[in-house]
Short mmCIF file of C-alpha atoms in Angstrom, two decimals:
data_model
loop_
_atom_site.label_atom_id
_atom_site.label_comp_id
_atom_site.label_asym_id
_atom_site.label_seq_id
_atom_site.Cartn_x
_atom_site.Cartn_y
_atom_site.Cartn_z
CA MET A 1 12.52 -57.85 -33.87
CA THR A 2 14.60 -58.08 -30.62
CA PHE A 3 12.58 -57.76 -26.89
CA PRO A 4 14.00 -56.63 -23.71
CA ARG A 5 15.37 -59.00 -21.47
CA ALA A 6 12.67 -60.85 -19.05
CA ALA A 7 10.93 -63.98 -17.66
CA GLY A 8 8.67 -65.77 -18.24
CA ILE A 9 6.42 -69.02 -17.35
CA LEU A 10 4.95 -71.46 -19.97
CA LEU A 11 1.63 -72.45 -19.29
CA HIS A 12 -1.72 -73.27 -21.36
CA PRO A 13 -4.64 -71.69 -19.34
CA THR A 14 -6.07 -75.76 -19.23
CA SER A 15 -3.45 -76.47 -16.64
CA LEU A 16 -4.78 -73.81 -14.54
CA PRO A 17 -6.34 -74.69 -10.75
CA GLY A 18 -9.89 -74.61 -10.20
CA PRO A 19 -13.17 -76.85 -9.64
CA GLY A 20 -15.02 -77.66 -13.56
CA GLY A 21 -12.52 -80.22 -14.56
CA ILE A 22 -10.19 -77.89 -16.73
CA GLY A 23 -8.35 -74.64 -16.48
CA THR A 24 -10.62 -71.51 -17.43
CA LEU A 25 -10.46 -67.84 -18.02
CA GLY A 26 -11.93 -67.29 -14.90
CA GLU A 27 -11.20 -66.07 -11.44
CA ASN A 28 -7.71 -68.75 -11.62
CA ALA A 29 -6.61 -67.20 -14.33
CA TYR A 30 -6.64 -63.75 -12.64
CA GLN A 31 -4.58 -64.93 -9.49
CA PHE A 32 -2.14 -66.32 -12.10
CA LEU A 33 -1.37 -63.34 -13.32
CA ASP A 34 -0.95 -61.50 -10.06
CA THR A 35 0.90 -64.05 -9.00
CA LEU A 36 3.46 -63.64 -11.80
CA HIS A 37 3.30 -60.33 -11.19
CA ALA A 38 4.63 -60.95 -8.25
CA ALA A 39 7.26 -62.77 -9.38
CA SER A 40 8.63 -60.13 -11.91
CA MET A 41 7.56 -62.21 -14.36
CA THR A 42 6.45 -60.75 -17.38
CA ILE A 43 5.88 -63.02 -19.69
CA TRP A 44 3.20 -65.54 -19.97
CA GLN A 45 3.49 -67.81 -22.51
CA ILE A 46 0.37 -70.42 -23.44
CA LEU A 47 -0.27 -72.81 -26.34
CA PRO A 48 -2.48 -72.53 -29.32
CA LEU A 49 -5.60 -71.41 -28.11
CA SER A 50 -8.09 -73.52 -30.69
CA PRO A 51 -10.55 -75.43 -30.16
CA THR A 52 -9.25 -78.79 -29.74
CA GLY A 53 -10.25 -81.85 -32.02
CA TYR A 54 -8.68 -85.64 -32.11
CA GLY A 55 -6.31 -86.54 -29.36
CA ASP A 56 -7.60 -82.99 -27.38
CA SER A 57 -4.40 -81.43 -28.86
CA PRO A 58 -4.26 -77.82 -29.45
CA TYR A 59 -1.85 -78.72 -32.20
CA SER A 60 -4.82 -80.27 -33.76
CA ALA A 61 -7.77 -77.84 -33.74
CA LEU A 62 -10.90 -77.67 -35.36
CA SER A 63 -9.97 -73.83 -36.31
CA ALA A 64 -7.42 -71.81 -36.69
CA PHE A 65 -9.38 -68.87 -35.79
CA ALA A 66 -11.65 -70.14 -33.16
CA GLY A 67 -11.47 -70.07 -29.34
CA ASN A 68 -11.67 -73.29 -26.91
CA PRO A 69 -15.05 -73.71 -25.48
CA PHE A 70 -14.21 -75.52 -22.82
CA LEU A 71 -12.02 -72.97 -21.72
CA ILE A 72 -14.81 -70.78 -21.11
CA ALA A 73 -15.39 -69.60 -17.57
CA LEU A 74 -18.81 -70.63 -16.22
CA GLU A 75 -19.44 -68.47 -13.24
CA PRO A 76 -19.85 -65.46 -15.20
CA LEU A 77 -22.52 -67.03 -16.43
CA ILE A 78 -24.09 -67.61 -13.34
CA ASP A 79 -23.75 -63.96 -13.06
CA ALA A 80 -25.52 -63.25 -15.99
CA GLY A 81 -28.25 -65.31 -15.45
CA TRP A 82 -27.97 -67.48 -17.82
CA LEU A 83 -26.37 -70.27 -15.41
CA GLY A 84 -27.78 -71.22 -11.77
CA PRO A 85 -25.31 -72.84 -9.50
CA GLU A 86 -27.14 -76.22 -9.96
CA ASP A 87 -26.17 -76.82 -13.32
CA LEU A 88 -22.53 -77.24 -12.63
CA GLY A 89 -23.13 -79.84 -10.66
CA PRO A 90 -22.07 -82.40 -13.27
CA LEU A 91 -18.62 -80.60 -13.54
CA LEU A 92 -17.67 -80.37 -9.95
CA SER A 93 -17.07 -84.39 -9.39
CA LEU A 94 -14.38 -84.42 -12.01
CA PRO A 95 -10.78 -84.64 -10.81
CA GLU A 96 -8.44 -81.21 -10.34
CA SER A 97 -5.48 -82.57 -10.80
CA GLN A 98 -6.15 -83.87 -14.47
CA VAL A 99 -8.15 -82.61 -17.52
CA ASP A 100 -10.69 -85.96 -18.08
CA PHE A 101 -11.48 -85.13 -21.67
CA GLY A 102 -13.58 -87.99 -21.91
CA ARG A 103 -15.93 -86.66 -19.52
CA LEU A 104 -15.35 -83.23 -19.55
CA VAL A 105 -15.99 -83.01 -23.32
CA PRO A 106 -19.63 -83.86 -23.53
CA ALA A 107 -20.22 -82.23 -19.60
CA LYS A 108 -19.34 -78.93 -20.58
CA MET A 109 -20.77 -78.85 -23.71
CA ALA A 110 -24.21 -79.85 -22.05
CA VAL A 111 -23.77 -76.97 -19.63
CA LEU A 112 -23.22 -74.50 -22.58
CA ARG A 113 -25.87 -75.53 -24.29
CA ARG A 114 -28.07 -74.44 -20.97
CA ALA A 115 -26.82 -71.05 -20.78
CA PHE A 116 -27.36 -70.44 -24.63
CA GLU A 117 -31.12 -71.49 -23.98
CA ARG A 118 -31.46 -69.28 -21.31
CA PHE A 119 -29.29 -66.84 -23.23
CA ARG A 120 -31.93 -66.77 -26.15
CA ALA A 121 -34.71 -65.65 -23.53
CA ASP A 122 -32.92 -63.18 -22.62
CA HIS A 123 -33.26 -60.51 -25.50
CA ALA A 124 -31.02 -57.72 -23.93
CA PRO A 125 -27.43 -59.02 -24.62
CA GLN A 126 -28.10 -60.70 -28.06
CA ASP A 127 -27.04 -57.07 -29.90
CA ALA A 128 -23.69 -57.81 -28.18
CA VAL A 129 -23.44 -61.24 -30.08
CA SER A 130 -24.64 -59.87 -33.63
CA SER A 131 -22.18 -56.69 -33.56
CA PHE A 132 -19.25 -59.84 -32.89
CA ALA A 133 -20.50 -61.94 -35.84
CA GLN A 134 -20.51 -59.16 -37.80
CA GLU A 135 -17.24 -58.24 -36.93
CA ASN A 136 -15.58 -61.72 -37.30
CA ALA A 137 -17.68 -62.78 -40.11
CA ALA A 138 -14.94 -63.79 -42.85
CA TRP A 139 -13.97 -66.77 -40.27
CA LEU A 140 -17.18 -66.92 -37.59
CA GLU A 141 -19.73 -68.22 -40.51
CA ASP A 142 -17.95 -70.87 -41.50
CA PHE A 143 -16.44 -72.09 -38.53
CA ALA A 144 -20.09 -72.08 -36.80
CA LEU A 145 -21.68 -74.18 -39.90
CA PHE A 146 -18.91 -76.43 -39.81
CA MET A 147 -19.52 -77.18 -35.74
CA ALA A 148 -23.32 -77.28 -36.44
CA ILE A 149 -23.03 -79.98 -39.65
CA LYS A 150 -20.17 -81.71 -37.32
CA ASP A 151 -22.68 -82.04 -34.64
CA ALA A 152 -25.69 -83.40 -36.78
CA HIS A 153 -22.90 -85.65 -38.46
CA GLY A 154 -22.57 -87.59 -35.00
CA GLY A 155 -18.92 -85.40 -34.87
CA VAL A 156 -17.04 -87.71 -37.92
CA GLN A 157 -14.77 -85.97 -40.26
CA TRP A 158 -15.95 -83.92 -42.92
CA ASP A 159 -14.84 -85.91 -45.37
CA ARG A 160 -17.34 -88.76 -44.78
CA TRP A 161 -20.09 -85.96 -44.92
CA GLU A 162 -22.42 -86.62 -48.09
CA GLU A 163 -20.90 -85.52 -51.28
CA GLY A 164 -22.68 -81.73 -51.12
CA LEU A 165 -21.70 -81.13 -48.09
CA ARG A 166 -18.47 -82.59 -48.55
CA LYS A 167 -17.10 -80.83 -51.29
CA TYR A 168 -18.56 -76.99 -50.11
CA GLN A 169 -21.47 -76.52 -52.39
CA PRO A 170 -23.56 -73.73 -51.97
CA ASP A 171 -27.18 -75.15 -52.50
CA ALA A 172 -25.94 -78.05 -49.85
CA LEU A 173 -24.77 -75.32 -47.21
CA GLU A 174 -27.80 -73.15 -47.72
CA ARG A 175 -29.76 -75.97 -46.82
CA ALA A 176 -27.73 -76.64 -43.66
CA ARG A 177 -27.83 -72.97 -42.89
CA GLU A 178 -31.83 -73.20 -42.84
CA GLN A 179 -31.64 -76.47 -41.21
CA LEU A 180 -29.77 -76.01 -38.56
CA ARG A 181 -30.11 -72.28 -37.68
CA THR A 182 -30.26 -72.85 -34.37
CA GLU A 183 -27.14 -75.03 -33.71
CA ILE A 184 -25.09 -72.10 -35.68
CA GLU A 185 -26.56 -69.87 -33.33
CA PHE A 186 -25.40 -71.49 -30.90
CA HIS A 187 -21.61 -72.25 -31.91
CA ARG A 188 -21.78 -68.09 -32.44
CA PHE A 189 -22.93 -67.65 -28.51
CA VAL A 190 -19.88 -69.84 -27.34
CA GLN A 191 -17.56 -67.89 -29.39
CA PHE A 192 -19.03 -64.64 -28.32
CA VAL A 193 -18.18 -65.45 -24.92
CA PHE A 194 -15.14 -66.80 -25.16
CA PHE A 195 -13.48 -63.99 -27.03
CA GLN A 196 -15.39 -61.44 -24.42
CA GLN A 197 -13.81 -63.44 -21.23
CA TRP A 198 -9.73 -63.58 -23.38
CA ARG A 199 -10.03 -60.17 -24.40
CA SER A 200 -10.76 -59.06 -20.68
CA LEU A 201 -7.92 -61.21 -19.44
CA LYS A 202 -5.82 -59.88 -21.66
CA ALA A 203 -6.81 -56.45 -20.83
CA ARG A 204 -5.99 -56.94 -17.36
CA ALA A 205 -2.52 -58.59 -18.46
CA GLY A 206 -1.59 -55.38 -20.01
CA GLU A 207 -2.13 -53.89 -16.98
CA LEU A 208 0.25 -55.58 -14.95
CA GLY A 209 3.02 -55.09 -17.54
CA ILE A 210 2.57 -58.77 -18.71
CA LYS A 211 3.45 -59.82 -22.34
CA ILE A 212 0.82 -62.82 -23.74
CA VAL A 213 2.86 -65.56 -25.97
CA GLY A 214 0.67 -67.03 -28.37
CA ASP A 215 1.07 -70.00 -30.75
CA ILE A 216 0.65 -70.38 -34.49
CA PRO A 217 0.93 -74.29 -35.45
CA ILE A 218 2.25 -74.10 -39.03
CA PHE A 219 0.22 -76.90 -39.99
CA VAL A 220 -3.59 -77.44 -39.77
CA ALA A 221 -5.74 -80.04 -39.01
CA HIS A 222 -7.35 -82.23 -42.03
CA ASP A 223 -10.36 -82.31 -40.19
CA SER A 224 -11.26 -78.85 -39.69
CA VAL A 225 -12.95 -76.01 -41.02
CA ASP A 226 -9.71 -74.41 -42.62
CA VAL A 227 -9.34 -77.32 -45.07
CA TRP A 228 -13.10 -77.35 -45.49
CA ALA A 229 -13.51 -74.50 -46.31
CA HIS A 230 -10.47 -73.91 -48.24
CA GLN A 231 -10.37 -77.32 -50.07
CA ASP A 232 -8.32 -75.23 -53.01
CA LEU A 233 -5.63 -74.09 -50.56
CA PHE A 234 -4.33 -77.62 -49.50
CA GLN A 235 -2.52 -80.78 -51.75
CA LEU A 236 -6.04 -82.76 -51.86
CA ASP A 237 -7.88 -85.55 -53.79
CA GLN A 238 -11.01 -84.65 -55.72
CA GLU A 239 -12.49 -86.53 -52.47
CA GLY A 240 -10.67 -84.49 -49.97
CA PHE A 241 -8.42 -86.33 -48.99
CA PRO A 242 -4.78 -85.80 -48.52
CA LEU A 243 -2.41 -86.45 -50.92
CA VAL A 244 0.75 -85.88 -48.74
CA VAL A 245 0.90 -85.38 -45.01
CA ALA A 246 2.98 -83.69 -42.56
CA GLY A 247 5.63 -84.77 -40.11
CA VAL A 248 9.29 -84.72 -39.72
CA PRO A 249 11.80 -87.40 -39.81
CA PRO A 250 13.45 -89.69 -37.04
CA ASP A 251 14.99 -87.26 -34.32
CA TYR A 252 15.32 -86.98 -30.98
CA PHE A 253 11.73 -87.70 -29.85
CA SER A 254 10.78 -91.29 -32.20
CA ALA A 255 12.93 -93.40 -34.07
CA THR A 256 10.49 -94.17 -36.97
CA GLY A 257 9.70 -89.80 -37.07
CA GLN A 258 6.71 -88.05 -35.86
CA LEU A 259 4.01 -88.54 -38.48
CA TRP A 260 2.01 -85.82 -37.84
CA GLY A 261 -0.93 -86.41 -40.47
CA ASN A 262 -1.90 -82.79 -41.31
CA PRO A 263 -2.54 -81.93 -45.10
CA HIS A 264 0.36 -79.82 -47.05
CA TYR A 265 -0.66 -76.16 -48.46
CA ARG A 266 -0.92 -75.42 -51.94
CA TRP A 267 2.04 -72.70 -51.46
CA ASP A 268 1.21 -71.91 -55.65
CA VAL A 269 -2.03 -70.99 -54.89
CA MET A 270 -1.91 -68.95 -51.50
CA ALA A 271 0.96 -66.75 -53.55
CA GLN A 272 -2.52 -65.42 -56.23
CA THR A 273 -3.66 -63.95 -53.45
CA GLY A 274 -0.73 -62.69 -51.45
CA TYR A 275 -1.12 -64.94 -48.86
CA ALA A 276 -4.32 -63.95 -47.32
CA TRP A 277 -5.03 -66.45 -45.55
CA TRP A 278 -1.54 -66.47 -44.07
CA VAL A 279 -1.95 -62.50 -43.44
CA GLU A 280 -5.35 -63.34 -41.55
CA ARG A 281 -4.07 -65.91 -39.38
CA PHE A 282 -1.70 -63.90 -38.30
CA ARG A 283 -4.13 -60.95 -38.10
CA MET A 284 -6.54 -62.63 -35.74
CA LEU A 285 -3.38 -63.94 -33.57
CA LEU A 286 -2.05 -60.65 -32.83
CA ARG A 287 -5.36 -59.20 -31.57
CA MET A 288 -5.36 -61.73 -29.36
CA VAL A 289 -1.54 -61.80 -27.98
CA ASP A 290 1.19 -59.65 -27.90
CA ILE A 291 3.81 -62.13 -29.11
CA VAL A 292 3.74 -65.20 -31.15
CA ARG A 293 5.82 -68.08 -31.17
CA LEU A 294 6.18 -69.83 -34.77
CA ASP A 295 6.18 -73.71 -34.46
CA HIS A 296 7.98 -75.31 -36.49
CA PHE A 297 9.62 -72.64 -37.89
CA ARG A 298 11.65 -74.81 -40.32
CA GLY A 299 9.06 -75.82 -42.25
CA PHE A 300 8.68 -72.46 -43.71
CA ALA A 301 12.12 -73.45 -45.98
CA ALA A 302 11.51 -76.63 -46.53
CA ALA A 303 9.17 -79.43 -44.41
CA TRP A 304 8.71 -82.65 -44.28
CA THR A 305 6.15 -84.14 -47.19
CA VAL A 306 5.26 -87.90 -46.49
CA PRO A 307 2.60 -89.68 -48.63
CA TYR A 308 -0.54 -90.06 -47.45
CA GLY A 309 -1.04 -93.60 -46.37
CA ASN A 310 2.43 -94.10 -44.50
CA ASP A 311 2.15 -95.73 -41.01
CA THR A 312 5.29 -93.74 -39.85
CA ALA A 313 7.61 -90.65 -41.12
CA GLU A 314 10.45 -92.82 -42.10
CA HIS A 315 10.38 -92.23 -46.09
CA GLY A 316 9.43 -88.69 -47.18
CA ALA A 317 10.89 -86.08 -48.78
CA TRP A 318 12.10 -82.15 -47.69
CA VAL A 319 10.15 -79.83 -50.22
CA PRO A 320 11.13 -75.75 -50.06
CA ALA A 321 8.62 -73.40 -48.86
CA PRO A 322 8.07 -69.68 -49.45
CA GLY A 323 9.28 -68.51 -45.97
CA GLU A 324 10.62 -64.85 -47.16
CA ALA A 325 7.64 -64.38 -49.46
CA LEU A 326 5.15 -65.04 -46.69
CA PHE A 327 6.73 -63.18 -44.19
CA THR A 328 6.94 -60.14 -46.18
CA ALA A 329 3.83 -60.44 -47.32
CA VAL A 330 2.44 -60.74 -43.78
CA ARG A 331 4.90 -57.56 -42.67
CA ASP A 332 4.03 -55.31 -45.56
CA ALA A 333 0.61 -56.33 -44.57
CA LEU A 334 0.84 -55.82 -40.59
CA GLY A 335 3.99 -54.13 -39.66
CA THR A 336 7.16 -55.57 -37.68
CA LEU A 337 6.54 -59.52 -36.46
CA PRO A 338 6.58 -59.69 -33.04
CA ILE A 339 7.75 -63.33 -33.83
CA ILE A 340 9.94 -66.15 -31.39
CA ALA A 341 11.03 -68.58 -34.45
CA GLU A 342 10.71 -72.41 -33.04
CA ASP A 343 13.96 -73.27 -34.81
CA LEU A 344 14.37 -76.76 -33.39
CA GLY A 345 15.29 -80.42 -34.96
CA VAL A 346 16.98 -80.32 -38.62
CA ILE A 347 17.95 -77.06 -38.66
CA THR A 348 20.07 -76.30 -41.98
CA ASP A 349 22.02 -72.71 -43.57
CA ASP A 350 18.32 -72.02 -45.26
CA VAL A 351 16.29 -71.58 -42.35
CA VAL A 352 18.94 -69.78 -40.29
CA ALA A 353 19.08 -67.31 -42.73
CA LEU A 354 15.18 -67.21 -43.34
CA ARG A 355 15.46 -66.21 -39.41
CA ARG A 356 18.29 -63.60 -39.51
CA ALA A 357 16.21 -61.95 -42.84
CA PHE A 358 13.15 -60.89 -40.29
CA SER A 359 15.71 -60.75 -37.83
CA LEU A 360 13.54 -63.22 -35.52
CA PRO A 361 14.46 -64.52 -31.79
CA GLY A 362 15.57 -68.42 -32.53
CA MET A 363 15.24 -70.84 -29.69
CA GLN A 364 17.16 -72.98 -27.40
CA VAL A 365 15.96 -75.75 -25.16
CA LEU A 366 18.84 -76.25 -22.37
CA HIS A 367 17.63 -80.25 -22.30
CA PHE A 368 19.39 -80.53 -25.85
CA ALA A 369 22.43 -78.49 -24.78
CA PHE A 370 24.27 -80.98 -23.73
CA SER A 371 26.47 -83.08 -26.22
CA GLY A 372 29.43 -83.32 -25.47
CA ASP A 373 30.56 -80.66 -27.86
CA ILE A 374 31.80 -77.41 -25.95
CA TYR A 375 31.24 -75.10 -28.89
CA SER A 376 27.63 -75.74 -29.47
CA THR A 377 25.55 -72.92 -30.19
CA ALA A 378 23.44 -74.69 -28.06
CA LEU A 379 25.15 -74.16 -24.83
CA PRO A 380 24.72 -70.65 -22.66
CA HIS A 381 28.20 -69.39 -23.53
CA ASN A 382 27.81 -69.77 -27.12
CA PHE A 383 24.17 -68.04 -27.54
CA GLU A 384 23.45 -64.94 -29.42
CA ARG A 385 20.83 -62.27 -27.58
CA ASN A 386 18.51 -62.64 -29.51
CA THR A 387 17.43 -65.96 -28.29
CA VAL A 388 14.63 -67.29 -26.17
CA VAL A 389 16.34 -69.87 -23.74
CA TYR A 390 14.18 -72.29 -22.14
CA THR A 391 14.79 -75.32 -19.79
CA GLY A 392 12.36 -77.40 -21.43
CA THR A 393 8.91 -76.88 -23.41
CA HIS A 394 5.60 -78.79 -23.64
CA ASP A 395 6.97 -81.62 -25.86
CA ASN A 396 9.53 -81.81 -22.89
CA ASP A 397 9.85 -84.02 -20.50
CA THR A 398 10.40 -82.15 -17.08
CA THR A 399 13.54 -81.04 -16.14
CA VAL A 400 13.28 -83.58 -13.15
CA GLY A 401 12.11 -86.49 -15.26
CA TRP A 402 14.87 -85.48 -18.26
CA TRP A 403 17.24 -85.72 -15.25
CA MET A 404 16.12 -88.87 -13.85
CA SER A 405 16.57 -90.51 -17.35
CA ALA A 406 19.66 -89.18 -18.25
CA SER A 407 23.04 -90.81 -18.81
CA ASP A 408 25.28 -90.92 -16.47
CA ASP A 409 28.09 -89.50 -19.34
CA MET A 410 25.49 -86.63 -19.81
CA ARG A 411 24.57 -86.13 -15.92
CA ARG A 412 28.42 -85.39 -15.37
CA GLU A 413 28.61 -83.09 -18.33
CA VAL A 414 25.46 -81.00 -16.51
CA LEU A 415 26.87 -81.09 -13.15
CA ALA A 416 30.56 -80.06 -14.04
CA TYR A 417 28.69 -77.24 -16.34
CA LEU A 418 26.68 -76.16 -13.62
CA GLY A 419 28.79 -76.31 -10.80
CA THR A 420 26.30 -77.74 -8.24
CA THR A 421 25.63 -81.44 -7.13
CA GLY A 422 21.98 -81.58 -8.91
CA SER A 423 20.06 -81.54 -5.29
CA ASP A 424 17.94 -78.92 -7.32
CA ILE A 425 18.18 -79.71 -11.12
CA SER A 426 14.85 -77.95 -12.10
CA TRP A 427 16.23 -74.97 -10.44
CA ASP A 428 19.66 -75.15 -11.27
CA LEU A 429 18.41 -75.17 -15.10
CA MET A 430 16.42 -72.51 -14.29
CA ARG A 431 19.16 -70.33 -12.92
CA LEU A 432 21.35 -70.89 -15.71
CA ALA A 433 18.17 -70.21 -18.14
CA PHE A 434 17.93 -66.68 -16.33
CA ALA A 435 21.77 -66.19 -16.18
CA SER A 436 22.22 -66.70 -19.93
CA VAL A 437 22.71 -63.38 -21.90
CA ALA A 438 19.35 -64.78 -23.92
CA ASP A 439 16.88 -61.85 -24.50
CA LEU A 440 14.02 -63.84 -23.05
CA ALA A 441 14.30 -66.66 -20.51
CA ILE A 442 11.14 -68.81 -20.25
CA VAL A 443 10.28 -72.13 -18.07
CA PRO A 444 7.41 -74.03 -17.90
CA LEU A 445 5.73 -74.34 -14.22
CA GLN A 446 6.39 -77.80 -13.67
CA ASP A 447 9.85 -77.03 -13.63
CA VAL A 448 9.05 -74.22 -10.92
CA LEU A 449 7.19 -76.85 -9.20
CA ARG A 450 10.25 -79.53 -9.30
CA ALA A 451 7.76 -81.79 -10.86
CA GLY A 452 8.29 -85.04 -12.23
CA SER A 453 7.80 -86.74 -15.38
CA HIS A 454 3.65 -87.48 -13.88
CA SER A 455 3.83 -83.82 -15.21
CA ARG A 456 4.75 -84.13 -18.72
CA MET A 457 2.34 -82.19 -20.84
CA ASN A 458 2.86 -83.95 -24.03
CA THR A 459 4.77 -86.85 -25.41
CA PRO A 460 5.14 -86.34 -28.82
CA GLY A 461 4.30 -89.68 -30.66
CA ARG A 462 1.82 -90.74 -28.38
CA PRO A 463 -1.99 -90.10 -29.92
CA GLU A 464 -3.46 -90.15 -26.04
CA GLY A 465 -2.76 -89.55 -22.59
CA ASN A 466 -1.23 -85.78 -23.10
CA TRP A 467 -2.54 -82.06 -22.31
CA SER A 468 -4.21 -83.15 -19.23
CA TRP A 469 -1.83 -82.13 -17.00
CA ARG A 470 -3.04 -79.06 -13.89
CA PHE A 471 -1.23 -78.09 -10.87
CA VAL A 472 -3.43 -77.14 -7.76
CA PRO A 473 -3.61 -74.90 -5.48
CA GLY A 474 -0.69 -74.22 -2.72
CA MET A 475 1.45 -75.53 -5.05
CA LEU A 476 3.05 -72.13 -6.78
CA ASP A 477 3.77 -71.08 -2.75
CA ASP A 478 5.30 -68.18 -1.50
CA ALA A 479 8.97 -69.69 -1.56
CA ARG A 480 8.67 -70.31 -5.42
CA VAL A 481 7.56 -66.57 -5.94
CA SER A 482 9.99 -65.24 -3.62
CA GLY A 483 12.96 -67.62 -5.75
CA LEU A 484 11.50 -66.57 -9.31
CA ARG A 485 11.01 -62.67 -8.09
CA ASN A 486 14.98 -63.22 -6.64
CA LEU A 487 16.45 -64.98 -9.91
CA ALA A 488 14.60 -62.08 -11.90
CA ARG A 489 16.38 -59.49 -10.02
CA VAL A 490 19.45 -61.01 -9.78
CA TYR A 491 19.93 -61.46 -13.58
CA GLY A 492 18.46 -58.42 -14.59
CA ARG A 493 15.04 -59.58 -15.97
CA VAL A 494 13.20 -57.48 -14.11
#
């Protein structure tokens, strides 16, 4: 699928400004949409909206289907009468320039529980929650049960639960449903509120002509409802531990590779159902967003497989994956696939062939473009049109940070290519992206703000200290909005 020429901004909602310790789907999200519209940006790219688990990473989520409760705006719950302004007190002391997950998580969950208690006494809206639960029962019932059991076990991983629960045995599950009925209701309520707020925000984006690019991580976390409730779909031993885990070999980001730790799929079992789990995963996300960025696309041709227990990803093997059969099944079920293929890293002929077989645009990241090879397909003068170009991504340093750490040789090459002094390198690289023939040009908000390395969203291979950056009111000022609008107009991305 090809996309019309356009431009947009990469920003996860957690990075939005406002009180409460984290960006939410509330007023500041609507203001951000208005700002995108004023800047002639018609794409808003986000990271996965799933509830985060270990390390607070949206790529290590507790569910591939559920929404992140920390994104819930609390002001509408005050308007509904389920909270009072005084209930928000513990959250108002949290920092505004970063997310302090250690303090945020218990504080926000406590506030949501207070809202739920008052909601239970308010009988009028409960029919809406019941309808939501029925419509989403295929994933919601397992998720609410999983979270209730997890809470009852102090948050420990499911492979440490007692045998009946660990092995998803019907009798044990039924007892848990009876014992944890109120907790299950709580998690249903939280998901109802999240999706209600997200649908409203997405509708506003549609009114403004802004398309939302969402993200499907290729793998799911081992400590997730997806693995727990579908253990037959994953390469696990009898006790539920992974036999092999995912990652990538040594690369630009790490000399020892990246050991993600996600269990690998049993593709042969998935094939027997026509890849039904994947079809439903795509169906769910395409109800939430307009375009899907498919993370680690090369893993659908072949994935790096590391024996469980290794400390690094250095010793593994590329194992073939059924990408063509999978995408054919999804296309047959859902129609044309509005997908961006994140085809970065070690890209072989089979990966290119898979992407082209489904006419999917690939990605180019300008931070990786300058290798001294003028014939490199990563340089803008060699792009194909069916491409999405970025200055950097959530895994990269900001452009200012990248520039500060670049070698002298690379700086000379970049400046020769740009024809500038590099005094405003962030906007120089943004201009290069917008000027390219790539159909879509997307830049992280950090680059619009000319932010340094302290504003980096994620450092691959670093287990903690990621995903916490936020911008504060006033940073995205009229001059920057006007500058974006001018770039979009000059380079035909309006």
